[in-house]
Short mmCIF file of N, CA and C in Angstrom, two decimals:
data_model
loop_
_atom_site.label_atom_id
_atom_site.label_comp_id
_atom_site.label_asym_id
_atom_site.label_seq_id
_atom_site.Cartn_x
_atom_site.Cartn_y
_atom_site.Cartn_z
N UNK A 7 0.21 5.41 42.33
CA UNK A 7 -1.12 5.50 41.76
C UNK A 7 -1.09 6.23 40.42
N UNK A 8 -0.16 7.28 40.41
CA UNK A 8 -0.21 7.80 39.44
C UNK A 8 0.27 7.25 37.76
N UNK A 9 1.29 5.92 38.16
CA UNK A 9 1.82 5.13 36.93
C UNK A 9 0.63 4.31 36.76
N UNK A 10 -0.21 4.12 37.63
CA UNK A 10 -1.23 3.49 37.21
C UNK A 10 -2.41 4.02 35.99
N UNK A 11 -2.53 5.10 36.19
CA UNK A 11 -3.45 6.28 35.65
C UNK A 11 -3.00 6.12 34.13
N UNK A 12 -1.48 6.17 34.04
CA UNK A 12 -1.34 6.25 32.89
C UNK A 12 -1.03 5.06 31.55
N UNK A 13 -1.36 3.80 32.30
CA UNK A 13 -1.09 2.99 31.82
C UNK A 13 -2.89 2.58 30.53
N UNK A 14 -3.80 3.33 31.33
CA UNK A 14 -5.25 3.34 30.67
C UNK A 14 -4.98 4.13 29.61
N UNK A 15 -4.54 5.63 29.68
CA UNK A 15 -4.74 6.52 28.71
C UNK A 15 -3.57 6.30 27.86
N UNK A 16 -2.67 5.33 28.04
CA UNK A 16 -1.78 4.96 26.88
C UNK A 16 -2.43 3.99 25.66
N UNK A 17 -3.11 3.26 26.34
CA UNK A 17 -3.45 2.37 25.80
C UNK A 17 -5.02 2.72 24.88
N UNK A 18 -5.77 3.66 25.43
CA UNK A 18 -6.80 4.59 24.89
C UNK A 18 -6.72 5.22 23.19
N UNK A 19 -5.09 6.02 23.67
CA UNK A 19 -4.33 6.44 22.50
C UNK A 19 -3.61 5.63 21.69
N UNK A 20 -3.63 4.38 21.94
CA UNK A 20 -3.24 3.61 20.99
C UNK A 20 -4.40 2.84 20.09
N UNK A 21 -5.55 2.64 20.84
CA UNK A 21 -6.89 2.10 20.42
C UNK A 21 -7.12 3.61 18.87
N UNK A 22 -6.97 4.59 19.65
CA UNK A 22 -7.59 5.75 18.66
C UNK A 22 -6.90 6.22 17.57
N UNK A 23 -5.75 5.35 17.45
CA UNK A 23 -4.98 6.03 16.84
C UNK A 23 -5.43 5.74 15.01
N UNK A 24 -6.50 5.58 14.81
CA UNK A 24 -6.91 5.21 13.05
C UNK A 24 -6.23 4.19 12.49
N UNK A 25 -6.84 4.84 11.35
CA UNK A 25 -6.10 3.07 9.95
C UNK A 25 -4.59 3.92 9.55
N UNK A 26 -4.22 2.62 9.33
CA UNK A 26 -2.36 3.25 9.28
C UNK A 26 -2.31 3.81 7.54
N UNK A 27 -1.47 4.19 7.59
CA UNK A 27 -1.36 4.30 6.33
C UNK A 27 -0.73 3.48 5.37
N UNK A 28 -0.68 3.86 3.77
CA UNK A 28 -0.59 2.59 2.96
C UNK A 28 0.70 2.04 3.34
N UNK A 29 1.74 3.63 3.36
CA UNK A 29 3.28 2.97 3.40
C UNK A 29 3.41 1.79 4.87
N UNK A 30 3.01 2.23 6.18
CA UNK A 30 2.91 1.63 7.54
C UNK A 30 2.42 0.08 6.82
N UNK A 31 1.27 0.05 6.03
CA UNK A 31 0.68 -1.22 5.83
C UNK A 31 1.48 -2.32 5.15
N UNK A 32 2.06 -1.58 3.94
CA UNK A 32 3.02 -2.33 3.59
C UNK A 32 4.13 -2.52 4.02
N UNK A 33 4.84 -1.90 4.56
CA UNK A 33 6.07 -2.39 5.62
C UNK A 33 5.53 -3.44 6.62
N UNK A 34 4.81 -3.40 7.51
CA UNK A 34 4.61 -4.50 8.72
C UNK A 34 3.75 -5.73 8.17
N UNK A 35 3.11 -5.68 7.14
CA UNK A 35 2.42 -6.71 6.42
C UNK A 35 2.64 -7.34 5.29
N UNK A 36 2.18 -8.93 5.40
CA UNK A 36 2.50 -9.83 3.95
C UNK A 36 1.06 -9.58 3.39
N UNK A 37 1.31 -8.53 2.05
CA UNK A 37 -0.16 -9.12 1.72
C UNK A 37 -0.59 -9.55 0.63
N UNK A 38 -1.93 -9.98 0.50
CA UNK A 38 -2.42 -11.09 -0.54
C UNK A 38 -1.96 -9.99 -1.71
N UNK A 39 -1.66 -10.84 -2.76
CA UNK A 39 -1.98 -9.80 -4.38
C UNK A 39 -2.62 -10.82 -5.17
N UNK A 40 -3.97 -9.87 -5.93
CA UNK A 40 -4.13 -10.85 -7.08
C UNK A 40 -3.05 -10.79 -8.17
N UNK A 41 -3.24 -11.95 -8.52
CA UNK A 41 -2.02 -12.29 -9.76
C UNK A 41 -2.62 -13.42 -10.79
N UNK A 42 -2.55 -12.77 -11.91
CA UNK A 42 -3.15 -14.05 -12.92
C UNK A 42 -2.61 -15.53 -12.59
N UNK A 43 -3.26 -16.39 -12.60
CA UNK A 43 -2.53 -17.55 -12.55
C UNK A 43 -1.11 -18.27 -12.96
N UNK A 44 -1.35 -17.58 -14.67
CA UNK A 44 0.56 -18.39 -15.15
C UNK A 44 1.35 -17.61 -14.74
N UNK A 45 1.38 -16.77 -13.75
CA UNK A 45 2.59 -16.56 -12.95
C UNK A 45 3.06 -16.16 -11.73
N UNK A 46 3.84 -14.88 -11.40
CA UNK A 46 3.99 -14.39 -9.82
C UNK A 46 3.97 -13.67 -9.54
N UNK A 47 3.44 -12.55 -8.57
CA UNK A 47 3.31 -11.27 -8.63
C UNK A 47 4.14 -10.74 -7.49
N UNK A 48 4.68 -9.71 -7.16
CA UNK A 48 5.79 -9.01 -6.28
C UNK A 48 5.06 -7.43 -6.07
N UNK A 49 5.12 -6.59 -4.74
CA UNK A 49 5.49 -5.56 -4.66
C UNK A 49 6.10 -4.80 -4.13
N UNK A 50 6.80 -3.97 -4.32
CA UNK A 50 8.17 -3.07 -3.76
C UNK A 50 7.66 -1.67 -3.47
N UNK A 51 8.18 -1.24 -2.56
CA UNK A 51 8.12 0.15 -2.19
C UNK A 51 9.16 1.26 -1.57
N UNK A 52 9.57 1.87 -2.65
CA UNK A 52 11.21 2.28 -1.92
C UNK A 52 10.42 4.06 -1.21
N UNK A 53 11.02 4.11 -0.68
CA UNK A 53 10.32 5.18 0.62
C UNK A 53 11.29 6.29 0.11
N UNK A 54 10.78 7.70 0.21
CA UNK A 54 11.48 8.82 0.03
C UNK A 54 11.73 9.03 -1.54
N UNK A 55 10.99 8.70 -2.39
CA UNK A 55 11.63 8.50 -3.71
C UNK A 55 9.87 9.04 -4.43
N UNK A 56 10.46 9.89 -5.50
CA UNK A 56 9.22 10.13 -6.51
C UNK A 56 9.78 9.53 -8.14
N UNK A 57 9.28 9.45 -9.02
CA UNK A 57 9.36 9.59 -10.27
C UNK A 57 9.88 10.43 -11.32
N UNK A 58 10.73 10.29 -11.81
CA UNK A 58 10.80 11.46 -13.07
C UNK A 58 10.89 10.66 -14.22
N UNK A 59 9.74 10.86 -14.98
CA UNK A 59 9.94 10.40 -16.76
C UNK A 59 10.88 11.17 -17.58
N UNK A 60 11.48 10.68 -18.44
CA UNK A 60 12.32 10.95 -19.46
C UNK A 60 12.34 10.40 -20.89
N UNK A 61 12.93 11.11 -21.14
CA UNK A 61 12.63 10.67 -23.05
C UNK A 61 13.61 10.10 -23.64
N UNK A 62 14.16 8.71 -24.19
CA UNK A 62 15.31 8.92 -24.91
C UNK A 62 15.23 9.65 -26.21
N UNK A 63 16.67 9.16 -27.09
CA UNK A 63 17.07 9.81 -28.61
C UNK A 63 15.97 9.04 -29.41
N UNK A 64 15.59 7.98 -29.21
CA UNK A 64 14.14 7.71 -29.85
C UNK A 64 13.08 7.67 -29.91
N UNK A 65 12.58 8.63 -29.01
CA UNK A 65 11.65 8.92 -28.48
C UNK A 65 10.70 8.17 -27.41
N UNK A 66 11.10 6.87 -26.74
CA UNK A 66 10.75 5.95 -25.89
C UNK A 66 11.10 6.45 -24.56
N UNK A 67 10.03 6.55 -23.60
CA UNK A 67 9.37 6.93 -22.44
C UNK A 67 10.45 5.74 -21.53
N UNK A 68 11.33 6.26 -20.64
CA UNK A 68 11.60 5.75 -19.27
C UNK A 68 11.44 6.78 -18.30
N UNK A 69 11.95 5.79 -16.89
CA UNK A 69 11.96 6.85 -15.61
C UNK A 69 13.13 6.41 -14.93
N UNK A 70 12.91 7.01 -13.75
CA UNK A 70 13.92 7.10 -12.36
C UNK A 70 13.48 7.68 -11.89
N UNK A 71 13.42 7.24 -10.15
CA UNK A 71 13.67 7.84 -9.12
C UNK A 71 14.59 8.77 -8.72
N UNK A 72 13.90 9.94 -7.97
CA UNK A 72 14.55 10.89 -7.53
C UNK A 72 14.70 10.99 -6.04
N UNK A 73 15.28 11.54 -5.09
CA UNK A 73 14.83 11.29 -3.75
C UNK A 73 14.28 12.75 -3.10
N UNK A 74 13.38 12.06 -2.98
CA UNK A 74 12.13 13.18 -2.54
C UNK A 74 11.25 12.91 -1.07
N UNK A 75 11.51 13.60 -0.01
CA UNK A 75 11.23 13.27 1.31
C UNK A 75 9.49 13.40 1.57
N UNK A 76 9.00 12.38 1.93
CA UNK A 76 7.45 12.32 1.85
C UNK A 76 6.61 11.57 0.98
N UNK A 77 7.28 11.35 -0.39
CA UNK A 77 6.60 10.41 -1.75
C UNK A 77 7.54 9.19 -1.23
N UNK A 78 6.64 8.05 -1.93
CA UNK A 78 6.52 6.52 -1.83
C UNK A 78 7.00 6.62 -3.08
N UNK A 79 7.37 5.54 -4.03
CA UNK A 79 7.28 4.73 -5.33
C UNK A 79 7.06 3.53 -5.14
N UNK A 80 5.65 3.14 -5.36
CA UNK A 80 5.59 1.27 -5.45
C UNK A 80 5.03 0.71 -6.74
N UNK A 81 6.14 -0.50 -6.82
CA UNK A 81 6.24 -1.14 -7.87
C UNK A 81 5.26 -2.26 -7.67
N UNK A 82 4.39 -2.92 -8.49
CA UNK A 82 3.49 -3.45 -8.48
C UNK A 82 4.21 -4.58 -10.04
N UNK A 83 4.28 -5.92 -9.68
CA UNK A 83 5.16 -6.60 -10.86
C UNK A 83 4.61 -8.28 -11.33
N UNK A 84 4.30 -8.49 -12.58
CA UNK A 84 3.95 -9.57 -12.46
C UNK A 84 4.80 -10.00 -13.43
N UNK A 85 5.41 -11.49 -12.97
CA UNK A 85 6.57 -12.15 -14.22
C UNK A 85 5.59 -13.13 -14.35
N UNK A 86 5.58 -13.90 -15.82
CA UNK A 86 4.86 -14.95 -16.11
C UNK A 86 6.13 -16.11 -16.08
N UNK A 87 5.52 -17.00 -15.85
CA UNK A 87 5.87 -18.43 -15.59
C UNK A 87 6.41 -19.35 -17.27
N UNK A 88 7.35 -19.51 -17.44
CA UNK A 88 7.72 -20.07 -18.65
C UNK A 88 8.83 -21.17 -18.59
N UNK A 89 9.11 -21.33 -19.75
CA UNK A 89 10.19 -22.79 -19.90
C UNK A 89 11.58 -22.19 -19.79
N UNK A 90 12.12 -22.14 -18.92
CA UNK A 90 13.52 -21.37 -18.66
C UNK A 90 14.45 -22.12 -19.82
N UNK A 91 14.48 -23.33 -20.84
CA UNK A 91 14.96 -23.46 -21.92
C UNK A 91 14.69 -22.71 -23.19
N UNK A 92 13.47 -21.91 -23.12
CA UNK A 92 12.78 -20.98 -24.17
C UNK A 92 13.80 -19.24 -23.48
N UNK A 93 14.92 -18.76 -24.73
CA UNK A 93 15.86 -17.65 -24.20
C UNK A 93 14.64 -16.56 -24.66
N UNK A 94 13.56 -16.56 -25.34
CA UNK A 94 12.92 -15.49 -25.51
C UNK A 94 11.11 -14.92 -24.88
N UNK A 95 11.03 -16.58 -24.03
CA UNK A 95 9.60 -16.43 -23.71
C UNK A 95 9.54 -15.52 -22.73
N UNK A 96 10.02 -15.03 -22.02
CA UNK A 96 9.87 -14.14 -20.53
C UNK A 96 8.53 -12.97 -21.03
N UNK A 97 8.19 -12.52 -20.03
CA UNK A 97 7.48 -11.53 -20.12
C UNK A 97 7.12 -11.37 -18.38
N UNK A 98 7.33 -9.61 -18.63
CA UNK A 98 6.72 -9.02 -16.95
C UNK A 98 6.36 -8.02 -17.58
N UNK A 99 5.50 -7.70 -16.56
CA UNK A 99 4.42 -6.29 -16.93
C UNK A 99 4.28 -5.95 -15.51
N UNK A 100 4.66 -4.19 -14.93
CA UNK A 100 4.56 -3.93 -14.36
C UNK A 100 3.56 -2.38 -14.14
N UNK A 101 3.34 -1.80 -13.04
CA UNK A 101 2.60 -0.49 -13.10
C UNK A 101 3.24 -0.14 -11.97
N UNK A 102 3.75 1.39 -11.86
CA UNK A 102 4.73 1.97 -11.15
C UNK A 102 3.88 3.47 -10.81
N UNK A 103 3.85 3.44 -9.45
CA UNK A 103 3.23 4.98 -9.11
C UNK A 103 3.81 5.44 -7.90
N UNK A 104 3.76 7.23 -7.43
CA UNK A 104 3.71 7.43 -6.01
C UNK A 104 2.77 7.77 -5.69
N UNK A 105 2.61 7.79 -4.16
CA UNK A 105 1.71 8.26 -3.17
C UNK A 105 2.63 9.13 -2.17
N UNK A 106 1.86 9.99 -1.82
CA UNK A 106 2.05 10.23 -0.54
C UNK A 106 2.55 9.27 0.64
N UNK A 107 3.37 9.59 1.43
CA UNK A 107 3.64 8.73 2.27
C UNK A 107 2.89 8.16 3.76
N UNK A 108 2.10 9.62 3.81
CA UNK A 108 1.47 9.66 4.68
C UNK A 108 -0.49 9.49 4.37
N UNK A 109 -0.57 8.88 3.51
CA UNK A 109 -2.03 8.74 3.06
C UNK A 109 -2.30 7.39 3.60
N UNK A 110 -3.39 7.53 4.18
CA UNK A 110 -3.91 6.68 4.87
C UNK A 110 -5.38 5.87 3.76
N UNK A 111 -6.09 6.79 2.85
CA UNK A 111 -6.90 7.14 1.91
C UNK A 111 -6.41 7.21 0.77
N UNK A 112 -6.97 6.95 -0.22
CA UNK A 112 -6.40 7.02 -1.68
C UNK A 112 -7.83 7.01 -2.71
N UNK A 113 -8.12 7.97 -3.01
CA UNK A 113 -9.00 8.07 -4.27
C UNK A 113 -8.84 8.57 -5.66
N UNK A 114 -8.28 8.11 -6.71
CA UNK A 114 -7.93 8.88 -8.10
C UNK A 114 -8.60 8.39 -8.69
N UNK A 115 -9.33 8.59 -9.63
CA UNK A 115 -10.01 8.10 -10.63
C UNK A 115 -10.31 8.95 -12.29
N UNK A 116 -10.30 8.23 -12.78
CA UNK A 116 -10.21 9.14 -14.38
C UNK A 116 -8.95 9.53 -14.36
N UNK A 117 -8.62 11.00 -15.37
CA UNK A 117 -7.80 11.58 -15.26
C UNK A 117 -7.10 11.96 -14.05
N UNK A 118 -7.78 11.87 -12.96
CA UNK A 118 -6.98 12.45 -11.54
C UNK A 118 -5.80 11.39 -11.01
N UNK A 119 -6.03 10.45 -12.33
CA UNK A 119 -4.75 9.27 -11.82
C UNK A 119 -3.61 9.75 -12.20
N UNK A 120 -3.48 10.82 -12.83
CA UNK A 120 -2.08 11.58 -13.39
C UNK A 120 -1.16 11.82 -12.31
N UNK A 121 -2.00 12.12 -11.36
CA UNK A 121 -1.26 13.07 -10.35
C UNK A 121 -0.54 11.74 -9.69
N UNK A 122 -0.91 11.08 -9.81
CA UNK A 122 0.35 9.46 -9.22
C UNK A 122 1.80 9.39 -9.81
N UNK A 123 1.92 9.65 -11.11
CA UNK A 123 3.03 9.66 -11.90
C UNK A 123 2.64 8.19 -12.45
N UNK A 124 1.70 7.81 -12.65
CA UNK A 124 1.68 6.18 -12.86
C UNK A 124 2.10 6.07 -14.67
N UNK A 125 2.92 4.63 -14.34
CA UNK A 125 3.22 4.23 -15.57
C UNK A 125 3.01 2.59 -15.38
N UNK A 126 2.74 1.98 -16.96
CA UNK A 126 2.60 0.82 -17.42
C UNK A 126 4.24 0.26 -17.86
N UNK A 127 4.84 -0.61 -17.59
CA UNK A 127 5.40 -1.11 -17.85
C UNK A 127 5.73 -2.63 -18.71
N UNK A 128 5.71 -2.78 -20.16
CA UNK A 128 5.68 -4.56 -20.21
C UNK A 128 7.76 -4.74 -21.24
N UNK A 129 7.70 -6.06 -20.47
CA UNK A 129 9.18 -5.94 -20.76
C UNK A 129 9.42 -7.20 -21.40
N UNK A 130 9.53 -7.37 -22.47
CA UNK A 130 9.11 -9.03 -23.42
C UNK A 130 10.06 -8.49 -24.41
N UNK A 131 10.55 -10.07 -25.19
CA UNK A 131 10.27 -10.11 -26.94
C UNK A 131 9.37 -10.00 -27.63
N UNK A 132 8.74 -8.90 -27.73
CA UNK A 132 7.45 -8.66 -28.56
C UNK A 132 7.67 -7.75 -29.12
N UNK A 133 8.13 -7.77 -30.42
CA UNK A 133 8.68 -6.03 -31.33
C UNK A 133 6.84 -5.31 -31.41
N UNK A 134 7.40 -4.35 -30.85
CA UNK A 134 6.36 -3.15 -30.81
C UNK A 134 5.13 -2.78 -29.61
N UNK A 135 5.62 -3.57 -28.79
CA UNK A 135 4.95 -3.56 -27.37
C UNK A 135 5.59 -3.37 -25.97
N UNK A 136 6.84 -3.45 -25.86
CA UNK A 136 7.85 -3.50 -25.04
C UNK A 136 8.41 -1.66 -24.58
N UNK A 137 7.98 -1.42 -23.25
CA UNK A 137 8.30 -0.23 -23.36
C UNK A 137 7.88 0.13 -22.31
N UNK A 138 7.47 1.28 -21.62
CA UNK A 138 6.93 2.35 -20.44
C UNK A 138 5.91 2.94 -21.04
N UNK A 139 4.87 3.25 -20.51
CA UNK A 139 3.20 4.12 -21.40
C UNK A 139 2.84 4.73 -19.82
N UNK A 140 2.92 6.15 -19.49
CA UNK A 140 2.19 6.61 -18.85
C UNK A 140 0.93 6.51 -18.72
N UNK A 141 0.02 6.41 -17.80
CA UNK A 141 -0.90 5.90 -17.71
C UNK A 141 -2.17 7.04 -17.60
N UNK A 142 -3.05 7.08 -18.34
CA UNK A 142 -3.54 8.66 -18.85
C UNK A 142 -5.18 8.52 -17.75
N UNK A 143 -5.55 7.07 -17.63
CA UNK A 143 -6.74 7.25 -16.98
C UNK A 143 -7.10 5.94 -16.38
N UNK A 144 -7.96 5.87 -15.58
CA UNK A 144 -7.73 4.37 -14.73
C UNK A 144 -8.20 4.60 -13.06
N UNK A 145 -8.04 4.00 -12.41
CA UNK A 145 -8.82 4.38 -10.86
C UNK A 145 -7.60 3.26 -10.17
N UNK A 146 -7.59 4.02 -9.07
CA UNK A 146 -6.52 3.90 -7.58
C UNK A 146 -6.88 4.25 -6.63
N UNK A 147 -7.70 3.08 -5.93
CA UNK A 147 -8.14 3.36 -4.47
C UNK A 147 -7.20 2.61 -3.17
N UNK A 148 -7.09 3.40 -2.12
CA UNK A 148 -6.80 2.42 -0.82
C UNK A 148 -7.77 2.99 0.25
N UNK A 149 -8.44 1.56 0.58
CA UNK A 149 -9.18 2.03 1.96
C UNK A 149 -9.78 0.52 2.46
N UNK A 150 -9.61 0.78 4.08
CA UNK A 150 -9.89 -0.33 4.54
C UNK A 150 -8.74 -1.38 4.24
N UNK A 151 -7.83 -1.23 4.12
CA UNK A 151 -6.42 -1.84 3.85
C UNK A 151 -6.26 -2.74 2.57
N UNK A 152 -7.33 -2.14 1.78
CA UNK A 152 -7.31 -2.84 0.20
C UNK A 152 -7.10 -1.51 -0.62
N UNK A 153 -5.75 -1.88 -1.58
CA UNK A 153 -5.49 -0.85 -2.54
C UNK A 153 -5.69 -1.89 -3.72
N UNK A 154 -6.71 -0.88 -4.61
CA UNK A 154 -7.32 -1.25 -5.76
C UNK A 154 -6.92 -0.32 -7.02
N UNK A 155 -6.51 -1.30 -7.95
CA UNK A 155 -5.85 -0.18 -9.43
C UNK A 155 -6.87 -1.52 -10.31
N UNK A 156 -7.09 -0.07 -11.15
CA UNK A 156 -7.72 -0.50 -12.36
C UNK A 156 -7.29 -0.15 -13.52
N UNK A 157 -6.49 -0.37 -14.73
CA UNK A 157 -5.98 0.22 -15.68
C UNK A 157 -7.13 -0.17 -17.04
N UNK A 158 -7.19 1.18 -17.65
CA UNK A 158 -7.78 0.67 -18.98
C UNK A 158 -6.20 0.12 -20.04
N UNK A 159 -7.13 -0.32 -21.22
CA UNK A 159 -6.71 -1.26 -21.94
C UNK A 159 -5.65 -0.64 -22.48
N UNK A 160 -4.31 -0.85 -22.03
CA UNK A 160 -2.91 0.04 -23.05
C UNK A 160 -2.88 -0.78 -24.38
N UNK A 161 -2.53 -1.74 -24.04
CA UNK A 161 -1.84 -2.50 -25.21
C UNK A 161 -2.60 -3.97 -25.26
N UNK A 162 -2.96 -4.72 -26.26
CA UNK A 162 -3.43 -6.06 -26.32
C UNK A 162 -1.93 -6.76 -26.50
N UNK A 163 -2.32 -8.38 -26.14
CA UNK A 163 -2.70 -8.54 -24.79
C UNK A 163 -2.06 -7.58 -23.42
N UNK A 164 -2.84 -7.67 -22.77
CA UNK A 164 -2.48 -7.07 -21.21
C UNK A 164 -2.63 -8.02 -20.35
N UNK A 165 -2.10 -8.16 -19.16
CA UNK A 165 -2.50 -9.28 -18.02
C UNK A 165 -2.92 -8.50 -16.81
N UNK A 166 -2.09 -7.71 -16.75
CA UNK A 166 -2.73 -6.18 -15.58
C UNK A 166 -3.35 -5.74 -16.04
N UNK A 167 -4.59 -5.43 -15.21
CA UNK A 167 -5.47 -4.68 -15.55
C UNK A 167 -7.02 -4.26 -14.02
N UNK A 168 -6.83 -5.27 -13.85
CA UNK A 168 -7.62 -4.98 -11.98
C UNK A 168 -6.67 -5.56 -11.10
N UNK A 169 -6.19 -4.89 -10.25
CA UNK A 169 -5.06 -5.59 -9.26
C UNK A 169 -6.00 -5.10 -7.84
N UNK A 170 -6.04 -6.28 -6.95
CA UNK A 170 -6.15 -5.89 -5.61
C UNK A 170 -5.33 -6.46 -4.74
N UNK A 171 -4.62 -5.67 -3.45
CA UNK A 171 -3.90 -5.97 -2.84
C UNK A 171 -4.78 -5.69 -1.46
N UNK A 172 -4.36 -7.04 -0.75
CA UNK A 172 -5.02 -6.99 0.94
C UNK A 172 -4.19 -6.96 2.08
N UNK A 173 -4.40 -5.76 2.39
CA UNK A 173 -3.06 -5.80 3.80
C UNK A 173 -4.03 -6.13 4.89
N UNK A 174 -3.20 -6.78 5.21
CA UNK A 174 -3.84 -7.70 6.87
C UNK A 174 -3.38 -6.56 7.88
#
């Protein structure tokens, strides 16, 4: 009788157990991303890993991961669609941030998007646009299993700029 008893209150505690968090969501789920039409969008999430920006000898902004127990880094990536006979048309533009690993919630907005480490990424033949731009202000929500980024305007053209992602 007694394995019986506990077969309710297992299952109680599994009902109660809340909304998972972002990292949980993205591991066990395929989910939708918006993505401009001319091309494809991807996202990655390497676990245990934060950000560190760096400067080169010319003063151009990169990063790397560090490994840091508890921070996420997810890559958020869109490649555009081109004539693979054209050696210079490519273009991807990406936005790179952490979270917490354990956030279930996500609210930054304005300046409080700093605290993400977020950066803009666009990676083309385009002399004078091609590069990493920390991202100074902008909004990053997750809730209800939709994480929402909004970037203001870095650079013309941009193709990122409202991304929503739907975890099922």
């Amino acid at each position: 009788m007694r394995k019986l008893a506990i077969i309710p209150l297992a299952l109680i505690m599994l009902n109660c157990s809340g909304s998972k968090s972002l990292q949980e969501s993205l591991k066990s789920q395929n989910p939708e991303l918006s993505c401009p039409e001319d091309g494809e969008c991807t996202i990655t999430v390497e676990h245990n890993k934060s950000i560190a920006t760096k400067t080169d000898d010319t003063g151009s902004l990169y990063y790397s991961t560090a490994d840091h127990k508890g921070t996420d880094v997810v890559i958020y990536r869109y490649t555009k669609q081109h004539d693979p006979m054209l050696a210079d048309a490519g273009l991807t533009e990406e936005v790179i941030f952490e979270i917490d690993s354990n956030s279930k919630s996500l609210e930054y907005k304005d300046k409080a998007i700093k605290q993400t480490n977020m950066l803009y990424h666009v990676a083309c033949f385009c002399k004078g646009r091609a590069g990493y731009y920390k991202v100074e202000s902008g909004e990053l929500t997750y809730k209800d299993n939709k994480l929402n980024i909004q970037l203001p305007e870095i650079l013309k053209p941009q193709k990122l700029k409202d991304i929503t992602i739907t975890l099922k």
